[in-house]
Short mmCIF file of C-alpha atoms in Angstrom, two decimals:
data_model
loop_
_atom_site.label_atom_id
_atom_site.label_comp_id
_atom_site.label_asym_id
_atom_site.label_seq_id
_atom_site.Cartn_x
_atom_site.Cartn_y
_atom_site.Cartn_z
CA MET A 1 16.51 -2.09 7.74
CA ASP A 2 15.64 -5.62 10.14
CA LEU A 3 12.23 -7.58 10.00
CA ILE A 4 10.56 -9.56 12.94
CA ILE A 5 8.31 -11.63 13.25
CA PRO A 6 6.74 -13.70 15.52
CA VAL A 7 5.32 -17.74 15.79
CA TYR A 8 3.76 -19.83 17.56
CA ASN A 9 1.88 -23.46 16.43
CA ASP A 10 1.51 -22.52 12.99
CA SER A 11 3.56 -23.51 10.06
CA THR A 12 1.55 -22.78 7.81
CA GLY A 13 1.78 -19.20 8.34
CA ILE A 14 4.96 -18.91 8.84
CA ARG A 15 5.69 -20.98 5.42
CA GLU A 16 3.32 -17.92 4.07
CA THR A 17 4.99 -14.89 4.78
CA LEU A 18 8.54 -15.93 4.84
CA SER A 19 7.35 -16.36 1.40
CA SER A 20 6.41 -13.44 0.65
CA VAL A 21 9.45 -11.59 2.30
CA THR A 22 11.66 -13.50 0.71
CA GLU A 23 11.36 -12.19 -2.41
CA LEU A 24 11.24 -8.35 -1.43
CA SER A 25 14.06 -5.85 -3.11
CA SER A 26 16.00 -2.92 -1.87
CA LYS A 27 18.80 -1.77 -3.79
CA ALA A 28 18.97 1.04 -0.93
CA VAL A 29 19.09 -0.91 1.91
CA GLU A 30 20.47 -4.46 3.44
CA LEU A 31 17.36 -6.66 4.65
CA ARG A 32 17.04 -9.33 7.74
CA VAL A 33 15.20 -11.32 8.33
CA PHE A 34 13.91 -12.46 12.37
CA VAL A 35 10.93 -15.24 12.67
CA VAL A 36 11.17 -15.47 15.99
CA ASP A 37 9.98 -19.14 17.62
CA ASN A 38 7.60 -18.47 20.66
CA GLY A 39 8.18 -22.63 22.24
CA SER A 40 6.12 -24.09 19.30
CA SER A 41 5.30 -27.74 19.77
CA ASP A 42 4.55 -28.63 16.34
CA GLU A 43 6.96 -28.51 12.69
CA THR A 44 7.13 -24.47 12.87
CA PRO A 45 10.66 -23.86 14.58
CA THR A 46 11.53 -26.89 11.49
CA VAL A 47 10.01 -25.46 8.50
CA SER A 48 11.21 -22.04 9.72
CA MET A 49 15.08 -23.06 10.00
CA GLU A 50 14.49 -25.10 6.40
CA LEU A 51 13.41 -22.20 4.49
CA ALA A 52 16.32 -20.15 6.40
CA GLU A 53 19.10 -22.94 4.83
CA ASP A 54 17.75 -21.22 1.53
CA HIS A 55 18.43 -16.95 2.46
CA GLU A 56 21.36 -16.06 4.74
CA PHE A 57 18.92 -12.60 5.70
CA VAL A 58 16.49 -14.75 7.37
CA ASN A 59 17.54 -15.54 10.54
CA VAL A 60 15.48 -17.58 13.67
CA LEU A 61 15.27 -16.98 17.22
CA ILE A 62 13.20 -19.30 19.88
CA GLU A 63 12.07 -17.32 22.34
CA ASP A 64 10.59 -19.75 24.94
CA GLU A 65 11.30 -18.71 27.89
CA ILE A 66 8.16 -16.34 28.37
CA GLN A 67 5.02 -17.40 26.75
CA GLY A 68 3.81 -13.89 24.24
CA SER A 69 3.66 -12.40 21.83
CA TYR A 70 5.26 -9.17 23.01
CA ALA A 71 8.51 -11.22 24.25
CA ALA A 72 9.06 -13.01 21.44
CA ARG A 73 9.29 -9.64 19.57
CA ASN A 74 11.55 -7.70 22.24
CA ALA A 75 13.70 -11.59 21.53
CA GLY A 76 14.18 -10.22 17.96
CA ILE A 77 14.31 -6.55 18.63
CA ARG A 78 18.14 -7.44 21.42
CA ASN A 79 19.56 -9.06 18.48
CA SER A 80 18.75 -7.54 15.90
CA ASN A 81 20.44 -3.60 14.50
CA GLY A 82 19.22 -2.13 11.82
CA GLU A 83 18.20 1.60 13.09
CA VAL A 84 14.29 0.25 11.27
CA ILE A 85 12.23 -2.31 12.40
CA VAL A 86 9.31 -4.16 10.56
CA PHE A 87 6.98 -5.54 12.55
CA LEU A 88 4.86 -8.20 10.26
CA ASP A 89 2.92 -11.45 12.40
CA ALA A 90 2.97 -15.17 10.66
CA ASP A 91 0.60 -15.42 8.24
CA GLU A 92 0.84 -12.10 6.28
CA ARG A 93 2.16 -11.36 3.04
CA VAL A 94 3.74 -8.61 1.37
CA PRO A 95 3.52 -6.73 -2.21
CA PRO A 96 7.48 -7.02 -3.69
CA ASN A 97 7.45 -2.63 -3.36
CA PHE A 98 6.91 -2.97 1.16
CA VAL A 99 10.60 -1.63 1.80
CA GLU A 100 11.21 1.03 -0.95
CA ASN A 101 6.76 2.31 0.74
CA VAL A 102 8.61 1.86 3.83
CA LEU A 103 11.53 4.38 3.69
CA SER A 104 10.21 6.25 1.37
CA THR A 105 7.87 6.53 4.11
CA VAL A 106 9.81 7.23 7.15
CA GLU A 107 11.52 9.60 5.79
CA THR A 108 9.34 11.81 3.40
CA GLN A 109 7.28 11.83 6.71
CA ASN A 110 10.05 12.83 9.28
CA VAL A 111 8.56 9.98 11.47
CA SER A 112 10.57 7.66 14.18
CA TYR A 113 7.00 5.39 14.15
CA LEU A 114 5.15 4.37 11.45
CA GLY A 115 1.60 2.32 10.95
CA CYS A 116 0.98 0.44 7.67
CA ASN A 117 -2.68 0.01 5.13
CA VAL A 118 -3.36 -3.25 6.64
CA GLU A 119 -5.75 -4.88 4.13
CA VAL A 120 -7.99 -7.74 4.94
CA CYS A 121 -7.83 -10.16 2.58
CA ASN A 122 -11.27 -13.39 2.34
CA SER A 123 -11.64 -15.62 -0.12
CA ALA A 124 -13.83 -17.63 1.58
CA PRO A 125 -17.91 -17.85 1.97
CA GLY A 126 -19.08 -16.94 6.06
CA ILE A 127 -20.68 -13.68 7.94
CA THR A 128 -18.05 -14.00 10.36
CA ALA A 129 -15.15 -13.77 7.79
CA LYS A 130 -17.08 -10.53 5.99
CA TYR A 131 -17.19 -8.91 9.73
CA ASN A 132 -13.51 -9.00 9.93
CA GLN A 133 -13.00 -8.19 6.69
CA GLN A 134 -14.45 -4.83 7.29
CA ASN A 135 -14.63 -4.11 10.85
CA ALA A 136 -10.36 -5.63 11.91
CA PHE A 137 -7.96 -2.86 11.43
CA PRO A 138 -8.69 1.00 11.44
CA VAL A 139 -5.06 1.72 10.81
CA GLU A 140 -5.03 5.41 10.66
CA GLN A 141 -7.57 6.07 13.25
CA TYR A 142 -5.84 4.03 15.67
CA LEU A 143 -2.50 6.36 15.12
CA SER A 144 -4.92 9.75 15.45
CA GLN A 145 -7.25 9.06 18.47
CA GLU A 146 -5.04 6.49 20.40
CA HIS A 147 -2.01 7.54 18.60
CA TYR A 148 -0.61 3.26 18.05
CA ALA A 149 -0.13 1.40 15.09
CA PRO A 150 -0.79 -3.03 15.12
CA THR A 151 2.22 -4.49 15.64
CA CYS A 152 1.51 -6.98 12.44
CA ALA A 153 2.10 -3.31 10.53
CA LEU A 154 4.51 -1.67 12.86
CA VAL A 155 7.72 0.68 12.02
CA VAL A 156 9.89 2.01 14.67
CA ARG A 157 12.98 3.14 14.92
CA ARG A 158 15.90 1.66 17.14
CA GLU A 159 16.24 5.15 18.68
CA VAL A 160 12.74 4.77 19.93
CA PHE A 161 13.52 1.36 21.95
CA GLU A 162 16.30 2.87 22.90
CA ASP A 163 14.86 5.79 25.11
CA VAL A 164 11.23 5.06 25.94
CA GLY A 165 11.74 0.72 26.52
CA LEU A 166 10.97 -2.30 24.54
CA PHE A 167 6.92 -3.72 24.80
CA ASP A 168 5.50 -4.57 27.31
CA ALA A 169 6.31 -8.44 27.60
CA ARG A 170 3.78 -8.90 30.20
CA LEU A 171 0.76 -8.38 28.55
CA ILE A 172 -0.99 -11.13 26.46
CA SER A 173 -2.66 -8.26 24.61
CA GLY A 174 -2.84 -4.16 23.67
CA GLY A 175 0.57 -4.16 24.18
CA ASP A 176 0.68 -2.38 20.97
CA ARG A 177 -1.09 0.02 21.71
CA GLU A 178 0.42 0.93 25.24
CA PHE A 179 4.40 0.99 23.25
CA GLY A 180 2.63 3.48 20.83
CA GLU A 181 1.04 5.97 23.70
CA ARG A 182 4.54 5.63 25.40
CA VAL A 183 5.73 6.69 21.77
CA HIS A 184 3.49 9.46 21.63
CA GLU A 185 3.79 10.65 25.12
CA ALA A 186 8.05 11.17 24.72
CA GLY A 187 6.91 13.37 21.50
CA TYR A 188 8.37 10.48 18.90
CA LYS A 189 6.06 11.88 15.79
CA GLN A 190 3.72 9.51 14.46
CA GLY A 191 2.63 8.60 10.78
CA TYR A 192 0.67 6.90 8.07
CA ALA A 193 2.20 4.42 5.17
CA GLU A 194 -0.41 4.65 3.15
CA ASP A 195 1.39 2.78 -0.02
CA ALA A 196 2.93 0.44 2.50
CA THR A 197 0.76 -2.81 2.51
CA VAL A 198 0.39 -5.42 4.65
CA TYR A 199 -2.60 -8.29 3.62
CA HIS A 200 -3.35 -9.91 6.08
CA PRO A 201 -5.86 -13.03 5.87
CA ALA A 202 -9.83 -12.58 7.65
CA ARG A 203 -10.43 -15.07 10.43
CA THR A 204 -13.00 -17.03 9.19
CA SER A 205 -14.81 -18.75 12.24
CA PHE A 206 -17.03 -17.26 14.90
CA GLU A 207 -14.41 -19.46 17.39
CA SER A 208 -11.43 -17.02 16.73
CA LEU A 209 -12.93 -13.97 16.65
CA ALA A 210 -14.52 -14.47 19.80
CA LYS A 211 -10.87 -15.94 21.09
CA LYS A 212 -8.89 -12.79 20.34
CA ASN A 213 -11.49 -10.74 21.91
CA PHE A 214 -11.55 -12.39 24.90
CA ARG A 215 -7.58 -11.87 25.04
CA VAL A 216 -8.14 -8.19 24.29
CA GLY A 217 -10.31 -7.59 27.41
CA ARG A 218 -7.81 -10.13 29.56
CA GLY A 219 -5.08 -7.39 27.87
CA PHE A 220 -7.15 -4.10 29.39
CA CYS A 221 -7.74 -5.70 32.45
CA GLN A 222 -3.90 -6.28 32.57
CA LYS A 223 -2.57 -2.62 31.35
CA GLN A 224 -5.34 -1.15 34.11
CA ARG A 225 -2.95 -4.00 36.55
CA TYR A 226 0.55 -2.10 35.72
CA TYR A 227 -1.12 1.52 34.38
CA PRO A 228 -3.46 2.48 36.71
CA GLU A 229 -3.10 5.39 36.49
CA ARG A 230 -3.15 5.64 32.22
CA TYR A 231 -6.58 3.16 32.00
CA GLY A 232 -8.25 3.35 35.28
CA ASN A 233 -8.09 1.07 37.98
CA PRO A 234 -8.85 -2.98 37.44
CA GLY A 235 -12.22 -3.43 38.43
CA ILE A 236 -14.16 -0.75 35.59
CA PRO A 237 -14.18 -2.62 32.05
CA PRO A 238 -13.95 1.01 30.03
CA LYS A 239 -15.66 2.26 27.56
CA PRO A 240 -16.00 0.84 24.48
CA ASN A 241 -14.54 4.32 22.22
CA GLY A 242 -12.28 4.65 19.59
CA PRO A 243 -12.37 3.12 16.48
CA SER A 244 -13.26 -0.12 17.60
CA GLY A 245 -13.77 -1.57 14.01
CA GLY A 246 -17.33 -1.97 14.19
CA ASP A 247 -18.13 1.62 12.69
CA ASP A 248 -16.52 2.61 10.10
CA GLY A 249 -16.34 0.38 7.15
CA ASP A 250 -19.12 0.09 3.86
CA GLU A 251 -22.91 -0.28 5.28
CA PRO A 252 -23.76 -4.49 4.81
CA ASP A 253 -25.43 -4.95 1.28
CA SER A 254 -28.74 -6.74 3.20
CA ILE A 255 -31.29 -6.51 6.41
CA PHE A 256 -29.68 -9.79 7.35
CA THR A 257 -26.27 -9.06 6.75
CA ARG A 258 -26.56 -6.05 9.33
CA LEU A 259 -28.31 -8.26 11.57
CA ALA A 260 -25.38 -10.54 11.46
CA PHE A 261 -23.21 -6.98 12.30
CA MET A 262 -24.99 -5.82 15.08
CA PHE A 263 -25.48 -9.73 16.79
CA LEU A 264 -21.40 -10.44 16.08
CA SER A 265 -20.52 -6.70 17.48
CA VAL A 266 -22.96 -6.88 20.71
CA ALA A 267 -20.72 -10.96 20.90
CA MET A 268 -17.37 -9.97 20.76
CA LEU A 269 -17.68 -7.19 22.85
CA ALA A 270 -19.24 -9.68 25.21
CA CYS A 271 -16.47 -11.59 25.11
CA ARG A 272 -13.46 -9.29 25.94
CA GLY A 273 -15.90 -8.23 28.72
CA VAL A 274 -15.72 -12.44 29.45
CA GLY A 275 -12.55 -11.77 29.24
CA TYR A 276 -11.83 -8.67 31.26
CA TYR A 277 -13.64 -10.18 33.83
CA TYR A 278 -11.55 -13.98 33.65
CA GLU A 279 -8.38 -12.12 34.05
CA PHE A 280 -9.53 -9.78 37.05
CA PHE A 281 -10.24 -12.69 38.79
CA PHE A 282 -8.03 -15.00 38.25
CA GLY A 283 -5.41 -13.68 36.55
CA GLU A 284 -2.20 -12.81 37.84
CA GLY A 285 0.81 -9.96 38.37
CA ARG A 286 3.71 -11.25 35.91
CA ASP A 287 6.52 -10.74 38.86
CA ASP A 288 8.94 -12.65 37.20
CA ILE A 289 9.17 -10.54 33.90
CA PRO A 290 10.00 -6.85 34.27
CA ALA A 291 8.77 -4.06 33.42
CA PRO A 292 9.81 -1.90 30.11
CA THR A 293 12.27 0.17 30.44
CA SER A 294 14.61 2.52 29.10
#
């Protein structure tokens, strides 16, 4: 099994994740970890290399020609050789039995594409973190309604990439959904691993949440640019549908919280809209990056 972790300017996050994955143990499978630095300008590459020196199964790769997490993940895929590939994000943690639970679910469900349970952890005060914790990753719904799992907690058999191609490195966001839909259309069985948990920190500031939604909006416009037959023509944003992460958690416990959540939902929808039209008016097609091919 290979674990691929893209990272960009996040020395704290990669230290947290590597300290977690290096504690993984499995007698049933050889584990290899590939940290792919996406051209960081801070101390992240140094931190990654220092941590890799203490663990021979940790490898550090550099992808600085194409800026984007999907390009970094693709570099990891090309340099790995495991039959099962797990994707995590820098700043996440996994429990010691994560490998066993992933492999067990892949075998028992007989799937080639697996989404893991994501638990958003919040130790900070503030309404933004609480909102993000409640509404972040309804992975099971993503799989059942939109046929994809987020790349922060995704497991894929290598044969799938060999058949349908890698992630679309032209996309700034939404490449996980585009790839998952490709996998579904190719007829591969997808599953959900409730017992394989990934712990993801909550976004604690309005700014970080807004930036994420801005990227999501840009990514959807890019998907329309490259795949109009699947996502519609650029210039007409999609209507909000499917599991948006805004209506599936427990009810907020006070009127103030409900009103704050309502405001944040509207604000994040606006951020996605601004990102969409920013990409529509100012974005350009990446002809220098090839489309994914099998």
